[in-house]
Short mmCIF file of C-alpha atoms in Angstrom, two decimals:
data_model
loop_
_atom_site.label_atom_id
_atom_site.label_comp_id
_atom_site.label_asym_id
_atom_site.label_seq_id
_atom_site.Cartn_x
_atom_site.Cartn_y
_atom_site.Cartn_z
CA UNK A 1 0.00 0.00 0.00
CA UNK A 2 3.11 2.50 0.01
CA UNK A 3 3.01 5.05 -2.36
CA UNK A 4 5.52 4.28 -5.61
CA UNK A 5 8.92 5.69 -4.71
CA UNK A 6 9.13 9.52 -5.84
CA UNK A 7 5.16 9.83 -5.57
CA UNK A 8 4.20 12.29 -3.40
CA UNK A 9 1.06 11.49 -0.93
CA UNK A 10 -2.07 13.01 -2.11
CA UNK A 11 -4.25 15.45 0.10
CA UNK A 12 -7.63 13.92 1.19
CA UNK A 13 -10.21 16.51 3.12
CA UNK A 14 -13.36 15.46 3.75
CA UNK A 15 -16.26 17.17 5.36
CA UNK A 16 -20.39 16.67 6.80
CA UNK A 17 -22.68 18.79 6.10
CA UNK A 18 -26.28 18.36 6.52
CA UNK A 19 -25.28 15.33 7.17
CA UNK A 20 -25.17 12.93 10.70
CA UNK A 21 -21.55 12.06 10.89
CA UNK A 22 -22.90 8.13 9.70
CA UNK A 23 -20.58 8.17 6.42
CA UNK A 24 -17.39 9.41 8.29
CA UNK A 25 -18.33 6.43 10.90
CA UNK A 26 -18.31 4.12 8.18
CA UNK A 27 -15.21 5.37 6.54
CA UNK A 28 -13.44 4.38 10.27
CA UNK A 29 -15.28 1.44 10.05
CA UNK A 30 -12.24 0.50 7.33
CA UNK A 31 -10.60 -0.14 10.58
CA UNK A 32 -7.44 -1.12 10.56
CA UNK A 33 -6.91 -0.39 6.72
CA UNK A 34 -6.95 3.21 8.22
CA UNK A 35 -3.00 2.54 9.03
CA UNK A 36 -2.52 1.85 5.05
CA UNK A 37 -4.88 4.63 4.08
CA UNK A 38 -2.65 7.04 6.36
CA UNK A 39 0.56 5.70 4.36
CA UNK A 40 -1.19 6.86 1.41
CA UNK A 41 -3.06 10.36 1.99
CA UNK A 42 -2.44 12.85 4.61
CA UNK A 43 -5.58 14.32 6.15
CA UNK A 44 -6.73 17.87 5.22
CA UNK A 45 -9.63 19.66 6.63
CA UNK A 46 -11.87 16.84 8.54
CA UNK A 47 -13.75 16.46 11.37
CA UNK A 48 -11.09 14.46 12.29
CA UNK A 49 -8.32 17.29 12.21
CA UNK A 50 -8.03 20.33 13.70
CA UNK A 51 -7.86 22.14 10.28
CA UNK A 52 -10.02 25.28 9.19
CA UNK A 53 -9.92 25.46 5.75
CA UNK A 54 -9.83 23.57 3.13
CA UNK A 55 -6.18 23.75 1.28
CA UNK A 56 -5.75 22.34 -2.06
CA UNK A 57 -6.28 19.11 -1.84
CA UNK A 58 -6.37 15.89 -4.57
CA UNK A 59 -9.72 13.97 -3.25
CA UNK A 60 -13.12 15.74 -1.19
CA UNK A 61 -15.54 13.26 0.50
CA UNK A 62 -18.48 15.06 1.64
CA UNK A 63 -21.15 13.53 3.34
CA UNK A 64 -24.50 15.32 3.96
CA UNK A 65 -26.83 17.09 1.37
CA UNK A 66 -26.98 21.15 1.23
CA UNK A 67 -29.52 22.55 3.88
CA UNK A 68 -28.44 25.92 4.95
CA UNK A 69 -25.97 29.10 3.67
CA UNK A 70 -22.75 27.62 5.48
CA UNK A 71 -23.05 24.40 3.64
CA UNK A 72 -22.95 26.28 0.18
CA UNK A 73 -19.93 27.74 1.45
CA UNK A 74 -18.14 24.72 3.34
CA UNK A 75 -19.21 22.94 -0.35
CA UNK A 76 -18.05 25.80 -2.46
CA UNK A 77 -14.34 25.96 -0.54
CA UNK A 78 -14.35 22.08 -1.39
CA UNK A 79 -14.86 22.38 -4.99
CA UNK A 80 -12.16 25.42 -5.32
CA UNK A 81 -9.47 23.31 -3.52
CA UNK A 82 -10.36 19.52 -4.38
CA UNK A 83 -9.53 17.77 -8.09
CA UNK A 84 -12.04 15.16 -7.26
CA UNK A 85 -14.77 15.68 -5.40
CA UNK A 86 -17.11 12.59 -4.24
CA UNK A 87 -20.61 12.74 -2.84
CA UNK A 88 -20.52 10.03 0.01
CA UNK A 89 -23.87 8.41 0.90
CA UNK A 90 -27.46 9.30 0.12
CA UNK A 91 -27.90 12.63 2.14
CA UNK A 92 -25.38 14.08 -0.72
CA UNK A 93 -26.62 12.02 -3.35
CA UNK A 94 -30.11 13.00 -3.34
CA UNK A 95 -30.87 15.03 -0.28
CA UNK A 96 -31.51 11.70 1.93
CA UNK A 97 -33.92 11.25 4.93
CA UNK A 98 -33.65 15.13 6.17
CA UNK A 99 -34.97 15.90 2.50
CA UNK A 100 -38.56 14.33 3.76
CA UNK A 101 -38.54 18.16 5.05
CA UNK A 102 -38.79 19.68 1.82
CA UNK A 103 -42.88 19.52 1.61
CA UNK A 104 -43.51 20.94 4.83
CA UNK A 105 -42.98 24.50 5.25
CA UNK A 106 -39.91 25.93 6.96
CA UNK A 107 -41.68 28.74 8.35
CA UNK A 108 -43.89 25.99 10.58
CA UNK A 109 -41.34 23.73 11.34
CA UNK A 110 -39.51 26.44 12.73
CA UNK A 111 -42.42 27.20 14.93
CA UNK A 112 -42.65 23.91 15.89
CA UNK A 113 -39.49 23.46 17.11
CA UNK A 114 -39.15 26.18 18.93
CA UNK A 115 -42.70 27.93 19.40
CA UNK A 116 -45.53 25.63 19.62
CA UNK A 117 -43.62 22.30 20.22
CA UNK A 118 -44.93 20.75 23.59
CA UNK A 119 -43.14 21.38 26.67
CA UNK A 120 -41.93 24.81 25.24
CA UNK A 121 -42.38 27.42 27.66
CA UNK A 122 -41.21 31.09 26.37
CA UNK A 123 -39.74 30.05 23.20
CA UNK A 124 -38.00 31.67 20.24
CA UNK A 125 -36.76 31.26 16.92
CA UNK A 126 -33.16 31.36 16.71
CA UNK A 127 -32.27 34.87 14.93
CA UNK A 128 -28.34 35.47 15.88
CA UNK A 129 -26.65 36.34 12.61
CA UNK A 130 -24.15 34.09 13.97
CA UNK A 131 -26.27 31.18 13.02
CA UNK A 132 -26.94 29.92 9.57
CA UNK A 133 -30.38 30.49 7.47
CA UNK A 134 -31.96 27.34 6.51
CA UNK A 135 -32.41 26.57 2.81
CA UNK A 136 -36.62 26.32 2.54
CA UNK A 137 -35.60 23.02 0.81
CA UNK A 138 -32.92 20.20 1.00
CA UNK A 139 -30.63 19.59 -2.00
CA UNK A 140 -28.44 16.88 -2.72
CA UNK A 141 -24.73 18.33 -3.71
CA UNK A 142 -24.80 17.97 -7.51
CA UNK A 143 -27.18 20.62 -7.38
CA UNK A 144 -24.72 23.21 -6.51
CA UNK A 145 -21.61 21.98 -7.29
CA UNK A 146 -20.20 19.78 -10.13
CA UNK A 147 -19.68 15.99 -8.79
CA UNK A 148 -16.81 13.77 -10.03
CA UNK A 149 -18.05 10.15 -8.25
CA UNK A 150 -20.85 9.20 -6.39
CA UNK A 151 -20.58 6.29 -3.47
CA UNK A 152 -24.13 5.96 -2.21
CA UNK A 153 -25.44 3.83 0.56
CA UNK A 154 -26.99 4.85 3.90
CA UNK A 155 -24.29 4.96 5.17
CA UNK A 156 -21.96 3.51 2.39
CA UNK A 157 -20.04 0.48 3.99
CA UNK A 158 -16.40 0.38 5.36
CA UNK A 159 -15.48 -2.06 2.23
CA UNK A 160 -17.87 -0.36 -0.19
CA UNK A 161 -15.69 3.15 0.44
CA UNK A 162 -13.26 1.54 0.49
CA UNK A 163 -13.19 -0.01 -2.59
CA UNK A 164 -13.88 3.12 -3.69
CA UNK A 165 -11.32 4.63 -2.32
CA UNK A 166 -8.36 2.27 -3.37
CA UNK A 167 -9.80 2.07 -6.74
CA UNK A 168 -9.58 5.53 -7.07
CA UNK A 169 -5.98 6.07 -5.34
CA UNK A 170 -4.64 3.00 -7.81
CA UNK A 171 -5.57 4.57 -10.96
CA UNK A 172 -8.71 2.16 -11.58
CA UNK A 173 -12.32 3.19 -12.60
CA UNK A 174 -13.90 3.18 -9.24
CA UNK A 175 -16.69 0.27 -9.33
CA UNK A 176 -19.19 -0.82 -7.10
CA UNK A 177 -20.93 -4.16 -7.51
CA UNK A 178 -23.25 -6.68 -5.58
CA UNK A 179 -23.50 -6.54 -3.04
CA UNK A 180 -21.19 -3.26 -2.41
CA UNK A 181 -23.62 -1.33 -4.08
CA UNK A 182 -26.36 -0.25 -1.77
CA UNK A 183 -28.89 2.63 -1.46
CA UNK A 184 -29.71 1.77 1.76
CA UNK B 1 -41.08 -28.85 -38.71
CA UNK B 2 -38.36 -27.10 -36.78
CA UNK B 3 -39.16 -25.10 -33.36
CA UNK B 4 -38.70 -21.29 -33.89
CA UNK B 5 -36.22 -19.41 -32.37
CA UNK B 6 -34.66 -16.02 -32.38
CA UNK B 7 -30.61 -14.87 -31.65
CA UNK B 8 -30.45 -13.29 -28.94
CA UNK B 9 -27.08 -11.38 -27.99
CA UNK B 10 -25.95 -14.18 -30.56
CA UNK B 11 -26.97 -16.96 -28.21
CA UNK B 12 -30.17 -19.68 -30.00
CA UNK B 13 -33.27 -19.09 -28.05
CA UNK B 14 -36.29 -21.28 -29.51
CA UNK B 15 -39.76 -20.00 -28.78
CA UNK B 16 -43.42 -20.99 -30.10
CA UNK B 17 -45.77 -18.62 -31.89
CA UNK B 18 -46.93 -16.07 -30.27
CA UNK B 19 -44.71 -15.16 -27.54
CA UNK B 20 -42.78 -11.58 -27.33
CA UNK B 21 -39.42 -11.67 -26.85
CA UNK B 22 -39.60 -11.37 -22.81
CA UNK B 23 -41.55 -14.52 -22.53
CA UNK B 24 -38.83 -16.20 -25.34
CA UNK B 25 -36.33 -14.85 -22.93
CA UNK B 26 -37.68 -15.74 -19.31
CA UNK B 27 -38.67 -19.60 -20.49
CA UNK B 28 -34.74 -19.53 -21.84
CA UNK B 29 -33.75 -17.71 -18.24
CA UNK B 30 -32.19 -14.74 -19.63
CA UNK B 31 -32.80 -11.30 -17.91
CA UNK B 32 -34.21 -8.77 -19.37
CA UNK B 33 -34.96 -5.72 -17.50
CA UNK B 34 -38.36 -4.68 -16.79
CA UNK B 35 -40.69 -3.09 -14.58
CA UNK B 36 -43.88 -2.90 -16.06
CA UNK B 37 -44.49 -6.19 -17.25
CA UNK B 38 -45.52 -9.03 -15.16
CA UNK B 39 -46.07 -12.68 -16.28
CA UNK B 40 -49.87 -12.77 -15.26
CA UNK B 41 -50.65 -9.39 -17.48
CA UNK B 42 -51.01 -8.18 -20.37
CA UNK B 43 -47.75 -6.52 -21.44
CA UNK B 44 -48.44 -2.62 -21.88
CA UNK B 45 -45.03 -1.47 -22.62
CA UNK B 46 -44.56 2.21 -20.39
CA UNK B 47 -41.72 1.69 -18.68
CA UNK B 48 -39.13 1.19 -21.85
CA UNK B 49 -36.61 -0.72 -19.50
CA UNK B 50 -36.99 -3.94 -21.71
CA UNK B 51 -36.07 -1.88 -24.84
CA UNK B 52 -33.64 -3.73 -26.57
CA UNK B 53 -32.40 -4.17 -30.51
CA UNK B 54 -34.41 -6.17 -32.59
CA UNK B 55 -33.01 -6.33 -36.64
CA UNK B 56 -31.53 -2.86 -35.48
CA UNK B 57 -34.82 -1.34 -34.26
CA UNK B 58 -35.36 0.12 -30.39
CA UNK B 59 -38.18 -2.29 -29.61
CA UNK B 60 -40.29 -3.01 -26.00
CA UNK B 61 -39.20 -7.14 -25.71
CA UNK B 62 -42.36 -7.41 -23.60
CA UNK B 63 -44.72 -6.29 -26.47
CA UNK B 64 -42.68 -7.43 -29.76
CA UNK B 65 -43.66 -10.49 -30.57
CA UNK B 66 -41.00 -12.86 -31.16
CA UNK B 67 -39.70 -14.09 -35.41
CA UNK B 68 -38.02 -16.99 -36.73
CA UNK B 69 -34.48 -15.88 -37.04
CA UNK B 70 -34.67 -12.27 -35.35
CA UNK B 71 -31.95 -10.94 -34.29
CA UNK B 72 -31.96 -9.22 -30.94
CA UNK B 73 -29.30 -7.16 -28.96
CA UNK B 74 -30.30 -7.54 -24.99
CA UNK B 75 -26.90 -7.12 -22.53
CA UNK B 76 -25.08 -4.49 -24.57
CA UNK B 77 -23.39 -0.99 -22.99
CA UNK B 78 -25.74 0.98 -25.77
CA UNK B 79 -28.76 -0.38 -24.11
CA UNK B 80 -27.97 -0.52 -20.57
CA UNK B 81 -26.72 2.65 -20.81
CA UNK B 82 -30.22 4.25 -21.92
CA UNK B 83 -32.26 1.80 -19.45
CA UNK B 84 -29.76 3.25 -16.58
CA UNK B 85 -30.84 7.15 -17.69
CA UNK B 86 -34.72 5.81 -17.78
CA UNK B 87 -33.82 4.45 -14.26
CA UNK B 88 -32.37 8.06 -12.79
CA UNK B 89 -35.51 9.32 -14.68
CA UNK B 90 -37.88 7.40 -12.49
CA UNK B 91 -36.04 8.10 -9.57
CA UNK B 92 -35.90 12.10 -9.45
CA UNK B 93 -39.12 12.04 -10.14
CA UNK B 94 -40.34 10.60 -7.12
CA UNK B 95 -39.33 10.24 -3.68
CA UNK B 96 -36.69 7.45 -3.18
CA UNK B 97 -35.23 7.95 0.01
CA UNK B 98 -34.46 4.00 0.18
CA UNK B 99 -32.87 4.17 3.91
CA UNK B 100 -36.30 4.57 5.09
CA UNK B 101 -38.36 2.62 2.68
CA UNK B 102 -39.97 -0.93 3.89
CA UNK B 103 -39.63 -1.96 0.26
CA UNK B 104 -35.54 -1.74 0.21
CA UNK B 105 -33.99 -4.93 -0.82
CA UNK B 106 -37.06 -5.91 -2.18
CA UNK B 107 -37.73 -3.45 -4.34
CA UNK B 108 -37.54 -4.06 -8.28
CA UNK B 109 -36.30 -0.44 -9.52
CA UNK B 110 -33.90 -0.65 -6.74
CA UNK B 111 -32.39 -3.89 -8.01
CA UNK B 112 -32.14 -2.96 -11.55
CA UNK B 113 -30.34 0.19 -10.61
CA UNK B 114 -27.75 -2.16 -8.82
CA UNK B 115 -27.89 -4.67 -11.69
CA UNK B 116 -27.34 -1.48 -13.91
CA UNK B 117 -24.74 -0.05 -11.59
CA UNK B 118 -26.21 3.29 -10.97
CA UNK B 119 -24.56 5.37 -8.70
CA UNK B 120 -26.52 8.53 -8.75
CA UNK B 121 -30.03 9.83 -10.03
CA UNK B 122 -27.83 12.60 -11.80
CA UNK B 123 -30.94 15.31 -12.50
CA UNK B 124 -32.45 17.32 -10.60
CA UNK B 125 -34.57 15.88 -7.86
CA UNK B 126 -38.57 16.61 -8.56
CA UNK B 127 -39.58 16.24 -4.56
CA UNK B 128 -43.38 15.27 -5.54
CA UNK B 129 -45.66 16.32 -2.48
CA UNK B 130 -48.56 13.96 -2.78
CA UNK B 131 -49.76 13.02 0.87
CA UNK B 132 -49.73 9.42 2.15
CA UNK B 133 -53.34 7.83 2.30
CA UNK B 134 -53.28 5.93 5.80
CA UNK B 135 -56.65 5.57 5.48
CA UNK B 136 -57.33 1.58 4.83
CA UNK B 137 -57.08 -0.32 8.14
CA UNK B 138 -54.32 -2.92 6.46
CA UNK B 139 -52.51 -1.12 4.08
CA UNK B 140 -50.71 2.63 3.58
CA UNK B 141 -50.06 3.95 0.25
CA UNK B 142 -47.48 6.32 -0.62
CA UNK B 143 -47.71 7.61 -3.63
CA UNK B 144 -44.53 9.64 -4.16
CA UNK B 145 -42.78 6.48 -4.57
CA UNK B 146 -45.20 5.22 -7.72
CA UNK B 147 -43.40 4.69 -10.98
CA UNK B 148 -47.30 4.77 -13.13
CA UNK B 149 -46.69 0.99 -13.83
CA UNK B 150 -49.91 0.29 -13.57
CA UNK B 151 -49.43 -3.17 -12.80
CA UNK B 152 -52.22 -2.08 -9.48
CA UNK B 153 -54.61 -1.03 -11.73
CA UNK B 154 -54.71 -3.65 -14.09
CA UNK B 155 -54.92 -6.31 -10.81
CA UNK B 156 -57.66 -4.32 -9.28
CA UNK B 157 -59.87 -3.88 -12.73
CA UNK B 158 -58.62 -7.64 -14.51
CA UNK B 159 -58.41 -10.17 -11.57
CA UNK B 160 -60.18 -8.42 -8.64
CA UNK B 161 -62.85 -7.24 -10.67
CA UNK B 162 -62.73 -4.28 -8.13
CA UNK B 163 -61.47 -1.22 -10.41
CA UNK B 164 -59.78 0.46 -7.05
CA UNK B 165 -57.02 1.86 -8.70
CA UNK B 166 -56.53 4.36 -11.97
CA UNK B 167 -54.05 6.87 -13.54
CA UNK B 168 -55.27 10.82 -13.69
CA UNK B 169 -53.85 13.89 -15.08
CA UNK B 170 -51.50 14.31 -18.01
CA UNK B 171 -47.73 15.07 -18.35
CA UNK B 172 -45.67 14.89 -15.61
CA UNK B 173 -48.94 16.04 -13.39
CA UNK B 174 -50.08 11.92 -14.41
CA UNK B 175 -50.49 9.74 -10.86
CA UNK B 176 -52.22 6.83 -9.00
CA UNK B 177 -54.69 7.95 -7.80
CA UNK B 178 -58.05 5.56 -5.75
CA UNK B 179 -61.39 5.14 -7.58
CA UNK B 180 -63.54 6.58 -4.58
CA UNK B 181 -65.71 9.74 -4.55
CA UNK B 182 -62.91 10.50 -1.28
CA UNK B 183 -60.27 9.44 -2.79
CA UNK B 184 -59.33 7.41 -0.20
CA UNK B 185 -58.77 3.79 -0.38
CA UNK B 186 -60.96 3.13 3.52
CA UNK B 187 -64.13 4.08 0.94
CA UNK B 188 -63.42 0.92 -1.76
CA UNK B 189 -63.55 -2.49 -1.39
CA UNK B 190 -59.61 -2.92 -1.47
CA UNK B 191 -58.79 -5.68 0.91
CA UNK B 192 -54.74 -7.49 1.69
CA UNK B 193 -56.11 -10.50 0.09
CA UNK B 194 -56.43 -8.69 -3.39
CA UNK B 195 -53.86 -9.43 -6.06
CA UNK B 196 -54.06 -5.68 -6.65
CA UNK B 197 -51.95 -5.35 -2.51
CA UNK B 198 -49.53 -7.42 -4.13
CA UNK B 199 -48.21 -6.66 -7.58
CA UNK B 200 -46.66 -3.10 -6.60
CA UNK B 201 -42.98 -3.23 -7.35
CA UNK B 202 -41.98 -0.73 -5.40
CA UNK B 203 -42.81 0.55 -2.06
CA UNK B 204 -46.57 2.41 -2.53
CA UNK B 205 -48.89 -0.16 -1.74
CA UNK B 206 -48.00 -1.92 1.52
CA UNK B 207 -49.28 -3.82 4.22
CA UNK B 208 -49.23 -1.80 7.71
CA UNK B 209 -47.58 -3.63 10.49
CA UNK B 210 -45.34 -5.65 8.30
CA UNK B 211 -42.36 -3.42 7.49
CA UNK B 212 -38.82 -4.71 8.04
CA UNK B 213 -39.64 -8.29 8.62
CA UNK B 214 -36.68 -9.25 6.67
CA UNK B 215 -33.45 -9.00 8.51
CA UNK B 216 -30.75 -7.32 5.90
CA UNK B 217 -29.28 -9.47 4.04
CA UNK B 218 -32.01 -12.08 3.98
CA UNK B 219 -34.27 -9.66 1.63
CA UNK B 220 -34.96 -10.83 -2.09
CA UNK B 221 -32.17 -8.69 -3.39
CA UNK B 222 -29.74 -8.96 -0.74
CA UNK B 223 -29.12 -12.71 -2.02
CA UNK B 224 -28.72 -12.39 -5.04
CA UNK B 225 -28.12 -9.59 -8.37
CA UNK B 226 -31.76 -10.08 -9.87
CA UNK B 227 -30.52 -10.72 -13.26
CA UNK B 228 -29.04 -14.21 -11.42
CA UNK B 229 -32.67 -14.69 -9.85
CA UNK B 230 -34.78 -17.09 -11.44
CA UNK B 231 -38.06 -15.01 -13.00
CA UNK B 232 -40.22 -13.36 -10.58
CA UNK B 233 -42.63 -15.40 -8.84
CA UNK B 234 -46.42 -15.55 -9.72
CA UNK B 235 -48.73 -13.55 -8.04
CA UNK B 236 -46.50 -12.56 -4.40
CA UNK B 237 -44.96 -9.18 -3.51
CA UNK B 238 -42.06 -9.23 -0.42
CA UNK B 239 -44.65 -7.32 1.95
CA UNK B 240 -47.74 -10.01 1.12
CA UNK B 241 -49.34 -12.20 3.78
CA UNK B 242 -48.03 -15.27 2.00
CA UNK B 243 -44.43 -14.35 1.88
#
């Protein structure tokens, strides 16, 4: 799994956004591949560094479909700094589970939440500029941003990504068969 | 005289009069891919998936009837690659969120996108907003998951006798809807023993109380790629009393 002598280690950042941190799970769930993985990449901006920003960087694995303004941002930084970017598991495939929101209206769930919900006693809706406006509808992240690969699953598996991944890193067409492939 | 038989994907598959090319197919056990047709009905030819190459011409395999000598192009890249876009089609227009869906791993548009390896619906997602109809004490519909197969309304009208089910509007404003002055499917004489509760083949018609009964990995398509499953059987769905 050592890179070819004179190769330099490519840059792998990956990110969640309205995501639930399942697909970064399942990408430890490689488990102790991690260790050959690590010989491989080095880590940019992750959850699982302490880096800001995204720097330029050869692969982006983002989990989580688009729901508010700072995802459009976190995605847009990924797409200026990463030559491949891959949409990793159904939320940023095609919006996911938390796209189930998009017929109600945002206006009311808000209310719910924090207005009308029961046991809510002198509630508000959160209006901090600080905080980031939701979108009034889930989108998956091909619908901002152009995608290069697509891994779906709920989450993907450990060997699905994988697969994937080492595919990808050995110069092969990344492919996902039975029973790898998965939407759920 | 000698039996019949047509080339398909250069392979000798002998047929008798009168059978399209999915029936020539299925007794031979090749897989053709299809979601519209069903063994017990009449072929109607909507869904396009079984288009393949017959003497050079797109054709629907479930509605061409089968010639001595025809030669037909099934498993090629041309093909699968316009049954995968039909596929991405189907599935931005409705509401496949699979993770949650009772039907996953035994859903037939899900395995033929695996069997097609598609990765990603690609459009834009539609997000149809058609609500739920909870109404009948044994079974929920959902109809943003309905692919207009019509393979419920045929059931209901040609074996039940019971007409519950019918296709309205035009365009892509066309869906299921339930032949009741309400609408709802409590006010018809739907019951779980219908063959109309059963045909669905994908997750809008299903029996309450029954959902994920089948531990993963022991669904339909969990055990196998569908185009190495024998032909679907008669008259059960995954979410039926009998199964």
């Amino acid at each position: 799994m050592n890179p070819p002598v004179g190769q330099r280690k490519l840059r792998l950042a990956t990110t969640s956004l309205a995501g639930c941190f399942g697909c970064h799970m399942s990408l430890l769930d490689i488990d102790e591949r991690l260790f050959d993985l690590l010989d491989r990449v080095d880590l940019d901006r992750s959850p699982l560094t302490d880096i800001k920003h995204c720097g330029p960087c050869d692969i982006g694995l983002i989990e989580g479909g688009i729901c508010n303004a700072e995802n459009i941002h976190v995605l847009r930084e990924f797409r200026r700094q990463c030559k491949v970017l891959i949409a990793l598991g159904a939320c940023a495939i095609n919006g996911g589970l938390p796209a189930q929101r998009n017929h109600l209206d945002l206006g009311q769930c808000l209310q719910e939440v924090y207005l009308t919900g029961p046991g809510i006693v002198g509630g508000r809706i959160p209006d901090d500029p600080e905080l980031p406006l939701p979108l009034n509808q889930v989108h998956p992240i091909h619908e901002i941003v152009r995608i290069d690969y697509f891994i779906p699953g709920c989450p993907p598996s450990g060997d699905a990504i994988w697969k994937f991944l080492t595919d990808l890193l050995d110069g092969r067409t990344p492919r996902l068969g039975h029973p790898l492939l998965h939407f759920d | 005289m000698n039996t019949p038989s047509l080339l398909l994907d250069g392979l000798p598959v002998p047929f008798s009069v009168g059978q399209t090319i999915m029936e020539a197919a299925t007794a031979a056990g090749i897989f053709i891919p299809h979601l519209c047709h069903h063994p017990d009905f009449k072929p109607q030819g909507s869904c396009k998936l079984c288009t393949v190459k017959a003497n050079g011409r797109y054709v629907s395999a479930c509605t061409m009837p089968a010639k001595d000598g025809m030669e037909v192009e099934n498993n090629s890249p041309d093909l699968n690659d316009k049954r995968r876009t039909l596929l991405q089609m189907l599935f931005v227009e409705g509401n496949h969120f699979c993770p949650s869906c009772e039907k996953s791993g035994d859903c037939l548009l899900q395995a033929l996108a695996y069997e097609l390896e598609m990765l990603t619906a690609h459009f834009p997602q539609f997000y149809p907003d058609r609500p739920v109809d909870a109404s009948h004490p044994e079974v929920l519909l959902d109809f943003n998951r309905c692919i207009l197969c019509e393979l419920c309304v045929r059931a209901s009208r040609d074996v039940d006798g019971k007409n519950v089910f019918a296709l309205s509007g035009r365009g892509i404003g066309k869906h299921l809807i339930v032949n009741a002055e309400s609408g709802r499917l409590a006010d018809t004489g739907f019951a779980l023993a219908d063959k109309a509760a059963h045909v669905c083949p994908v997750g809008v018609i299903l029996a309450k109380r029954r959902g994920f009964l089948q531990p993963i990995g022991c669904r339909r398509y969990d055990r196998q790629p569908i185009a190495m499953q024998p032909a679907r059987p008669l008259a059960s769905g995954g979410n039926g009393p009998e199964s």
